Coordinates of C-alpha atoms in Angstrom, one line a residue:
X164 CA -25.9 -60.1 -51.8
X165 CA -27.2 -56.6 -51.0
X166 CA -24.3 -56.0 -48.8
X167 CA -21.9 -56.8 -51.6
X168 CA -23.7 -54.4 -54.0
X169 CA -23.7 -51.7 -51.3
X170 CA -19.9 -52.3 -51.0
X171 CA -19.3 -52.1 -54.7
X172 CA -21.1 -48.8 -54.9
X173 CA -18.8 -47.2 -52.3
X174 CA -16.2 -44.8 -53.5
X175 CA -12.5 -45.7 -53.5
X176 CA -11.8 -43.7 -50.4
X177 CA -14.7 -45.3 -48.5
X178 CA -13.4 -48.7 -49.5
X179 CA -9.9 -47.9 -48.2
X180 CA -11.4 -46.5 -45.0
X181 CA -13.6 -49.6 -44.5
X182 CA -10.6 -51.9 -45.2
X183 CA -8.3 -50.1 -42.7
X184 CA -10.9 -50.1 -39.9
X185 CA -12.0 -53.8 -40.5
X186 CA -8.3 -54.8 -40.5
X187 CA -7.7 -53.1 -37.1
X188 CA -10.8 -54.7 -35.6
X189 CA -9.8 -58.2 -36.9
X190 CA -6.4 -57.9 -35.2
X191 CA -8.1 -56.9 -31.9
X192 CA -10.7 -59.8 -32.1
X193 CA -8.2 -62.3 -33.3
X194 CA -6.2 -61.6 -30.1
X195 CA -9.4 -62.0 -28.0
X196 CA -10.2 -65.3 -29.8
X197 CA -6.6 -66.7 -29.3
X198 CA -6.5 -65.8 -25.6
X199 CA -10.0 -67.4 -25.2
X200 CA -8.6 -70.7 -26.7
X201 CA -5.5 -70.6 -24.5
X202 CA -7.6 -70.1 -21.4
X203 CA -9.4 -73.4 -22.3
X204 CA -6.3 -75.5 -22.5
X205 CA -6.2 -78.5 -20.1
X206 CA -3.6 -77.1 -17.7
X207 CA -5.8 -74.1 -17.0
X208 CA -9.0 -76.1 -16.7
X209 CA -7.6 -78.7 -14.3
X210 CA -5.0 -76.9 -12.3
X211 CA -6.1 -73.2 -12.1
X212 CA -8.7 -72.3 -9.3
X213 CA -12.3 -72.8 -10.5
X214 CA -13.3 -69.1 -10.0
X215 CA -10.3 -68.1 -12.3
X216 CA -11.4 -70.6 -14.9
X217 CA -14.9 -69.0 -14.9
X218 CA -13.9 -65.3 -14.6
X219 CA -10.9 -65.3 -16.9
X220 CA -13.0 -65.8 -20.2
X221 CA -15.4 -63.2 -19.1
X222 CA -12.7 -60.7 -18.5
X223 CA -11.2 -61.6 -21.9
X224 CA -14.6 -60.7 -23.6
X225 CA -15.0 -57.5 -21.6
X226 CA -11.4 -56.6 -22.6
X227 CA -12.4 -57.1 -26.3
X228 CA -15.6 -55.1 -25.9
X229 CA -14.1 -52.1 -24.2
X230 CA -11.0 -52.3 -26.4
X231 CA -13.1 -52.3 -29.6
X232 CA -15.0 -49.2 -28.4
X233 CA -11.7 -47.5 -27.5
X234 CA -10.1 -48.3 -30.9
X235 CA -13.2 -46.9 -32.8
X236 CA -13.0 -43.6 -31.0
X237 CA -9.2 -43.5 -31.2
X238 CA -9.3 -43.9 -35.0
X239 CA -11.9 -41.1 -35.4
X240 CA -9.7 -38.9 -33.2
X241 CA -6.6 -39.7 -35.2
X242 CA -8.2 -39.0 -38.6
X243 CA -10.0 -35.9 -37.3
X244 CA -7.7 -34.0 -35.0
X245 CA -9.5 -32.2 -32.3
X246 CA -12.1 -34.9 -31.7
X247 CA -11.8 -35.9 -28.0
X248 CA -11.9 -39.5 -26.7
X249 CA -14.0 -39.6 -23.6
X250 CA -11.9 -40.3 -20.5
X251 CA -14.3 -42.9 -19.2
X252 CA -13.8 -45.0 -22.2
X253 CA -10.1 -44.9 -21.8
X254 CA -10.5 -46.0 -18.1
X255 CA -12.8 -48.8 -18.9
X256 CA -10.5 -50.2 -21.5
X257 CA -7.5 -49.8 -19.3
X258 CA -9.2 -51.5 -16.4
X259 CA -10.4 -54.4 -18.6
X260 CA -6.9 -54.8 -20.0
X261 CA -5.2 -54.7 -16.6
X262 CA -7.8 -57.2 -15.1
X263 CA -7.2 -59.6 -18.1
X264 CA -3.4 -59.4 -17.7
X265 CA -3.7 -60.1 -13.9
X266 CA -5.9 -63.1 -14.6
X267 CA -3.3 -64.4 -17.1
X268 CA -0.5 -63.9 -14.7
X269 CA -2.5 -65.7 -11.9
X270 CA -3.2 -68.6 -14.3
X271 CA 0.5 -68.8 -15.1
X272 CA 1.3 -68.9 -11.4
X273 CA -1.2 -71.6 -10.6
X274 CA -1.5 -73.8 -13.7
X275 CA 2.1 -73.9 -14.8
X276 CA 1.7 -72.7 -18.3
X277 CA 5.0 -71.0 -18.7
X278 CA 5.4 -71.8 -22.4
X279 CA 2.0 -70.2 -23.2
X280 CA 2.4 -67.2 -21.0
X281 CA 4.1 -64.8 -23.5
X282 CA 1.4 -65.5 -26.1
X283 CA -1.3 -65.0 -23.5
X284 CA 0.1 -61.8 -22.2
X285 CA 0.5 -60.4 -25.7
X286 CA -3.1 -61.3 -26.6
X287 CA -4.3 -59.7 -23.4
X288 CA -2.5 -56.5 -24.1
X289 CA -3.5 -56.0 -27.8
X290 CA -7.1 -54.7 -27.2
X291 CA -6.0 -51.8 -25.2
X292 CA -2.7 -51.2 -27.0
X293 CA -4.5 -50.9 -30.4
X294 CA -6.3 -47.7 -29.4
X295 CA -3.5 -46.4 -27.0
X296 CA -1.0 -46.2 -29.9
X297 CA -3.4 -43.7 -31.8
X298 CA -4.2 -41.2 -29.1
X299 CA -0.8 -40.2 -27.7
X300 CA 2.4 -38.9 -29.4
X301 CA 5.1 -41.3 -30.3
X302 CA 7.4 -40.3 -27.5
X303 CA 4.8 -41.0 -24.9
X304 CA 3.9 -44.3 -26.4
X305 CA 7.5 -45.4 -26.3
X306 CA 7.6 -44.2 -22.6
X307 CA 4.5 -46.2 -21.7
X308 CA 5.8 -49.3 -23.5
X309 CA 9.0 -49.1 -21.5
X310 CA 7.0 -48.7 -18.2
X311 CA 4.8 -51.7 -19.2
X312 CA 7.9 -53.9 -19.8
X313 CA 9.4 -52.8 -16.5
X314 CA 6.2 -53.7 -14.6
X315 CA 5.9 -57.1 -16.4
X316 CA 9.6 -57.7 -15.6
X317 CA 8.7 -57.4 -11.9
X318 CA 5.5 -59.5 -12.2
X319 CA 6.4 -62.4 -14.5
X320 CA 9.1 -64.0 -12.2
X321 CA 6.3 -64.4 -9.6
X322 CA 4.8 -67.1 -11.9
X323 CA 7.9 -69.3 -11.3
X324 CA 10.0 -68.4 -14.4
X325 CA 13.7 -67.9 -14.2
X326 CA 15.6 -64.8 -15.4
X327 CA 16.3 -66.1 -18.9
X328 CA 12.7 -67.2 -19.5
X329 CA 11.5 -63.8 -18.1
X330 CA 13.7 -61.9 -20.6
X331 CA 12.5 -64.1 -23.4
X332 CA 8.9 -63.5 -22.4
X333 CA 9.4 -59.8 -22.2
X334 CA 10.9 -59.8 -25.7
X335 CA 8.1 -61.6 -27.2
X336 CA 5.5 -59.3 -25.5
X337 CA 7.4 -56.3 -26.6
X338 CA 7.4 -57.6 -30.2
X339 CA 3.6 -58.2 -30.1
X340 CA 2.8 -54.8 -28.7
X341 CA 5.4 -52.9 -30.8
X342 CA 4.5 -54.6 -34.0
X343 CA 0.8 -53.8 -33.4
X344 CA 1.4 -50.1 -32.6
X345 CA 3.5 -49.6 -35.7
X346 CA 1.0 -51.5 -38.0
X347 CA -2.1 -49.8 -36.8
X348 CA -0.5 -46.3 -36.7
X349 CA 1.0 -46.5 -40.1
X350 CA -2.3 -47.8 -41.6
X351 CA -4.2 -44.9 -40.1
X352 CA -1.4 -42.5 -41.3
X353 CA -1.9 -43.7 -44.8
X354 CA -5.6 -43.4 -44.5
X355 CA -5.2 -39.8 -43.2
X356 CA -3.1 -38.9 -46.2
X357 CA -5.7 -40.2 -48.5
X358 CA -8.3 -38.0 -46.7
X359 CA -6.1 -35.0 -47.1
X360 CA -5.7 -35.7 -50.8
X361 CA -9.5 -35.9 -51.2
X362 CA -9.9 -32.6 -49.2
X363 CA -7.3 -30.9 -51.4
X364 CA -9.1 -32.1 -54.5
X365 CA -12.4 -30.7 -53.2
X366 CA -10.8 -27.4 -52.6
X367 CA -9.3 -27.4 -56.0
X368 CA -12.7 -28.1 -57.5
X369 CA -14.3 -25.3 -55.4
X370 CA -11.6 -22.9 -56.5
X371 CA -12.1 -23.9 -60.2
X372 CA -15.8 -23.1 -59.8
X373 CA -15.1 -19.8 -58.0
X374 CA -12.7 -18.8 -60.8
X375 CA -15.2 -19.7 -63.4
X376 CA -17.9 -17.6 -61.7
X377 CA -15.4 -14.7 -61.5
X378 CA -14.7 -15.0 -65.2
X379 CA -18.4 -15.1 -66.0
X380 CA -19.1 -12.1 -63.8
X381 CA -16.1 -10.2 -65.3
X382 CA -17.3 -10.9 -68.8
X383 CA -20.8 -9.6 -68.0
X384 CA -19.3 -6.5 -66.4
X385 CA -17.1 -5.7 -69.3
X386 CA -20.1 -6.1 -71.8
X387 CA -22.9 -4.5 -69.8
X388 CA -20.9 -1.9 -67.9
X389 CA -19.7 -0.2 -71.1
X390 CA -22.9 -0.6 -73.1
X391 CA -25.1 0.6 -70.3
X392 CA -23.0 3.6 -69.7
X393 CA -23.3 4.5 -73.5
X394 CA -27.0 3.9 -73.4
X395 CA -27.5 6.2 -70.4
X396 CA -25.5 9.0 -72.0
X397 CA -27.4 8.7 -75.4
X398 CA -30.7 8.5 -73.7
X399 CA -29.9 11.7 -71.7
X400 CA -29.0 13.4 -75.0
X401 CA -32.1 12.1 -76.8
X402 CA -34.2 13.5 -73.9
X403 CA -32.7 17.0 -74.1
X404 CA -32.9 17.0 -77.9
X405 CA -36.6 15.9 -77.8
X406 CA -37.3 18.7 -75.3
X407 CA -36.0 21.2 -77.8
X408 CA -37.9 19.6 -80.5
X409 CA -34.8 18.6 -82.4
X410 CA -35.2 15.6 -84.9
X411 CA -31.9 14.3 -84.0
X412 CA -33.4 12.7 -80.9
X413 CA -34.7 10.0 -83.2
X414 CA -31.2 9.1 -84.4
X415 CA -30.0 9.0 -80.8
X416 CA -32.8 6.6 -79.7
X417 CA -32.2 4.4 -82.8
X418 CA -28.5 4.1 -81.8
X419 CA -29.7 3.3 -78.2
X420 CA -31.9 0.5 -79.6
X421 CA -29.0 -0.9 -81.6
X422 CA -26.7 -0.9 -78.7
X423 CA -29.3 -2.6 -76.5
X424 CA -29.8 -5.3 -79.1
X425 CA -26.0 -5.8 -79.4
X426 CA -25.7 -6.1 -75.7
X427 CA -28.4 -8.7 -75.6
X428 CA -26.7 -10.7 -78.3
X429 CA -23.3 -10.5 -76.5
X430 CA -24.8 -11.5 -73.1
X431 CA -26.4 -14.5 -74.8
X432 CA -23.2 -15.5 -76.4
X433 CA -21.5 -15.4 -73.0
X434 CA -24.2 -17.4 -71.3
X435 CA -24.1 -19.9 -74.2
X436 CA -20.4 -20.4 -73.9
X437 CA -20.8 -20.8 -70.2
X438 CA -23.5 -23.4 -70.3
X439 CA -22.7 -25.2 -73.6
X440 CA -21.4 -28.7 -73.6
X441 CA -18.7 -29.9 -75.9
X442 CA -18.6 -33.5 -77.2
X443 CA -14.9 -34.1 -76.9
X444 CA -14.6 -32.6 -73.4
X445 CA -17.7 -34.6 -72.2
X446 CA -16.2 -37.9 -73.6
X447 CA -13.0 -37.4 -71.7
X448 CA -14.9 -36.4 -68.6
X449 CA -17.1 -39.5 -68.9
X450 CA -14.1 -41.7 -69.2
X451 CA -12.6 -40.2 -66.0
X452 CA -15.6 -40.1 -63.9
X453 CA -16.7 -43.7 -64.6
X454 CA -13.2 -44.9 -64.2
X455 CA -13.0 -43.3 -60.8
X456 CA -16.3 -45.0 -59.9
X457 CA -14.9 -48.4 -60.8
X458 CA -16.8 -48.7 -64.0
X459 CA -14.7 -49.8 -67.1
X460 CA -15.5 -47.2 -69.8
X461 CA -14.5 -47.9 -73.5
X462 CA -14.8 -44.8 -75.8
X463 CA -14.7 -45.1 -79.6
X464 CA -15.0 -41.7 -81.0
X465 CA -13.0 -40.7 -84.1
X466 CA -12.5 -37.0 -84.8
X467 CA -15.4 -35.7 -86.8
X468 CA -15.9 -32.1 -88.1
X469 CA -19.2 -31.3 -86.7
X470 CA -21.0 -28.0 -86.4
X471 CA -21.2 -26.5 -82.9
X472 CA -24.9 -27.1 -82.3
X473 CA -24.4 -30.9 -83.1
X474 CA -21.3 -31.1 -80.9
X475 CA -23.2 -29.3 -78.0
X476 CA -26.3 -31.5 -78.4
X477 CA -24.3 -34.7 -78.4
X478 CA -22.2 -33.5 -75.5
X479 CA -25.3 -33.1 -73.4
X480 CA -26.3 -36.7 -74.3
X481 CA -22.9 -38.0 -73.0
X482 CA -23.2 -35.9 -69.9
X483 CA -26.7 -37.0 -69.0
X484 CA -26.2 -40.7 -69.9
X485 CA -23.0 -40.7 -67.7
X486 CA -25.0 -39.4 -64.8
X487 CA -27.6 -42.1 -65.3
X488 CA -24.9 -44.8 -65.3
X489 CA -23.7 -43.6 -62.0
X490 CA -27.1 -43.0 -60.4
X491 CA -29.1 -46.0 -61.6
X492 CA -28.4 -49.7 -61.7
X493 CA -25.1 -51.5 -60.8
X494 CA -22.9 -50.9 -63.9
X495 CA -19.5 -52.5 -64.2
X496 CA -18.9 -51.7 -67.9
X497 CA -19.9 -48.9 -70.3
X498 CA -19.3 -48.4 -74.0
X499 CA -19.6 -45.1 -75.8
X500 CA -19.5 -45.1 -79.6
X501 CA -19.6 -42.2 -82.1
X502 CA -19.6 -42.7 -85.8
X503 CA -21.0 -41.2 -89.0
X504 CA -23.3 -43.1 -91.3
X505 CA -24.8 -41.6 -94.4
X506 CA -24.7 -38.0 -93.3
X507 CA -26.0 -38.9 -89.8
X508 CA -24.0 -38.8 -86.6
X509 CA -24.8 -41.8 -84.4
X510 CA -23.9 -41.8 -80.6
X511 CA -24.5 -45.0 -78.7
X512 CA -24.1 -45.5 -74.9
X513 CA -24.5 -49.0 -73.6
X514 CA -24.0 -50.0 -70.0
X515 CA -24.7 -53.2 -68.0
X516 CA -26.1 -53.7 -64.5
X517 CA -29.6 -52.4 -65.5
X518 CA -31.5 -55.2 -63.9
X519 CA -31.9 -53.6 -60.5
X520 CA -34.6 -51.3 -59.4
X521 CA -34.2 -47.7 -60.8
X522 CA -31.9 -48.9 -63.4
X523 CA -33.8 -47.3 -66.3
X524 CA -34.9 -43.6 -66.8
X525 CA -37.0 -44.2 -69.9
X526 CA -40.0 -45.3 -67.9
X527 CA -43.0 -43.3 -66.7
X528 CA -42.3 -41.4 -63.5
X529 CA -38.5 -42.1 -63.7
X530 CA -37.3 -38.4 -64.0
X531 CA -37.0 -36.1 -66.9
X532 CA -33.4 -36.6 -68.0
X533 CA -34.0 -38.4 -71.3
X534 CA -37.0 -36.2 -72.0
X535 CA -34.7 -33.2 -71.7
X536 CA -32.3 -34.8 -74.1
X537 CA -35.0 -35.4 -76.7
X538 CA -35.9 -31.7 -76.4
X539 CA -32.3 -30.7 -77.0
X540 CA -31.8 -33.1 -80.0
X541 CA -35.1 -32.0 -81.5
X542 CA -33.5 -28.5 -81.8
X543 CA -31.0 -29.9 -84.3
X544 CA -33.4 -32.3 -86.0
X545 CA -32.1 -35.2 -84.0
X546 CA -33.8 -38.2 -82.3
X547 CA -33.2 -40.3 -79.2
X548 CA -34.0 -43.9 -78.4
X549 CA -33.5 -45.5 -75.0
X550 CA -34.4 -48.8 -73.5
X551 CA -33.2 -52.0 -71.9
X552 CA -31.4 -54.6 -74.0
X553 CA -30.4 -58.2 -73.6
X554 CA -28.3 -59.4 -70.7
X555 CA -29.4 -56.5 -68.3
X556 CA -28.0 -53.8 -70.5
X557 CA -29.4 -50.3 -71.0
X558 CA -28.8 -48.6 -74.4
X559 CA -29.2 -45.0 -75.4
X560 CA -28.9 -44.1 -79.1
X561 CA -28.9 -40.5 -80.4
X562 CA -29.1 -39.7 -84.2
X563 CA -28.3 -36.2 -85.4
X564 CA -27.8 -34.9 -89.0
X565 CA -24.1 -34.2 -89.5
X566 CA -24.9 -30.9 -91.2
X567 CA -26.8 -29.6 -88.1
X568 CA -29.6 -28.3 -90.3
X569 CA -33.0 -28.6 -88.8
X570 CA -35.8 -26.6 -87.2
X571 CA -33.6 -25.9 -84.2
X572 CA -31.0 -24.0 -86.1
X573 CA -33.5 -21.2 -87.1
X574 CA -33.3 -18.0 -85.2
X575 CA -36.2 -16.0 -83.8
X576 CA -39.1 -16.5 -81.5
X577 CA -40.1 -19.7 -83.4
X578 CA -37.1 -21.6 -82.0
X579 CA -38.1 -24.7 -80.1
X580 CA -37.6 -25.1 -76.3
X581 CA -34.2 -26.8 -76.8
X582 CA -32.8 -23.6 -78.2
X583 CA -33.7 -21.4 -75.4
X584 CA -30.8 -19.1 -74.5
X585 CA -29.5 -19.2 -78.0
X586 CA -29.0 -15.8 -79.8
X587 CA -32.2 -14.5 -81.4
X588 CA -32.1 -11.9 -84.1
X589 CA -34.6 -9.1 -83.4
X590 CA -35.3 -6.7 -86.3
X591 CA -34.8 -3.0 -85.8
X592 CA -38.2 -1.3 -85.9
X593 CA -38.0 1.9 -87.8
X594 CA -39.1 5.0 -85.8
X595 CA -41.2 7.5 -87.7
X596 CA -39.9 11.0 -87.3
X597 CA -42.5 13.5 -86.1
X598 CA -42.1 17.1 -87.1
X599 CA -41.6 19.2 -84.0
X600 CA -44.1 21.8 -83.0
X601 CA -43.0 25.4 -83.7
X602 CA -41.6 27.2 -80.7
X603 CA -40.9 30.8 -80.1
X604 CA -37.5 32.0 -80.9
X605 CA -35.0 31.9 -78.1
X606 CA -31.6 33.4 -77.9
X607 CA -30.2 30.7 -75.6
X608 CA -30.9 27.5 -73.8
X609 CA -34.0 27.3 -71.6
X610 CA -33.6 28.3 -68.0
X611 CA -32.4 25.4 -65.9
X612 CA -31.4 23.3 -68.9
X613 CA -27.8 22.1 -69.2
X614 CA -26.6 21.4 -72.8
X615 CA -26.2 17.7 -73.3
X616 CA -22.7 16.5 -73.8
X617 CA -21.6 14.6 -76.8
X618 CA -18.7 12.1 -77.1
X619 CA -15.9 13.5 -79.3
X620 CA -15.6 11.4 -82.5
X621 CA -18.9 9.5 -81.8
X622 CA -20.3 8.1 -85.0
X623 CA -23.7 8.9 -83.9
X624 CA -23.1 12.5 -83.0
X625 CA -24.9 15.2 -85.0
X626 CA -23.6 16.2 -88.4
X627 CA -21.6 19.3 -89.0
X628 CA -24.8 20.8 -90.5
X629 CA -26.2 21.1 -87.0
X630 CA -24.0 23.6 -85.3
X631 CA -26.6 24.4 -82.6
X632 CA -26.3 20.8 -81.2
X633 CA -23.9 20.8 -78.2
X634 CA -21.0 18.3 -78.3
X635 CA -21.1 15.1 -76.2
X636 CA -18.1 15.4 -74.0
X637 CA -19.2 13.2 -70.9
X638 CA -16.8 10.4 -70.5
X639 CA -17.9 6.7 -70.6
X640 CA -17.2 4.9 -67.4
X641 CA -16.2 1.4 -68.4

């Protein structure tokens, strides 16, 4: 039962890989089993020499053992080019196959089993031919097949068969070995294509992540690069004005404060857009992910006009519950329902297979996924209920006001933990202007002081009534 559950939890690619390998092994051991039965027929037991009757079945088992090992390494080498197959494994498999074929020919010569000889030869050749057809190019495989048929054409007549029987026997042996080579090689080729598709999908995913990181970095550079350059210039101007005792330095620092707060708000908007979950996107993602895992996912979610905080909170519920369905229990079916009742949005996720260990996450010491969801929902005045139901099901229910009004929608430092990272409005603290101390009259700028530049057309530059303030002409590097 545990093995069946472990098999059901495998991915689709793992199941195809297991099916292909098990099929190849079954062909090999079926040939060994058939040859073992043919070596126990009455003609062989009563007419063949006693040492041959004892040794031939042992050689058949050794042929299956070394052929199985050779086939396993050959499949790995075919699916992962560059993986070598140890030479001693090939030698042992070839020696066991040759010894088994020799025992079959000797039995045919001494026991008079001409009708069974083609089947026995084909069964003796299959264990080595199964791996041989995967480690060599097609041309060399065809050449080796031709040499094998020529060698058997010289040895089979020694068993007492005539020319017509020999040709028929060789045709049967060629069919057995050729059919096996084509079947196994095509099966491994299909499996290799599936592996390549998965690798290409992984590369596509990594490229998408890298592209999103570049976009995020570009957005931050565009926001912070420009604003920090302006802050640096205005701070420099405020320092020089303050050294001269000019009251306009306060205006410049107020503008620096405003730009810094604006930059903080823009960065939070970028981060929120980068990390925020959307309900519709998460529903489609849950359907695709669960379907790929072999779980039947039914989604009933009509289009609802919901505020952004509500959509984001419910999107996080769908994302977390989908993860729990994949990680816990042994689910085969999952139902996600979204509906609006009396001004409240109700999201329900129900899945089966919650009887096994670790199936629930709403228990003490079982992780913090549902606790994090409760924190996020509390930010929009929502609630979350989770627990096991009847028939081995696990149900998660989230309720959120459709208007999205709640303690979590307020801004400021009093926002609950679920709203961390959301924009916070910081009031501008007025700066009291201090009258500059009188200074001795000067006919020009202080020695070593360079007049601070001012950006032409800047809304925060000095008024026309202050002709002694130098213009800001330093360019802003974006």
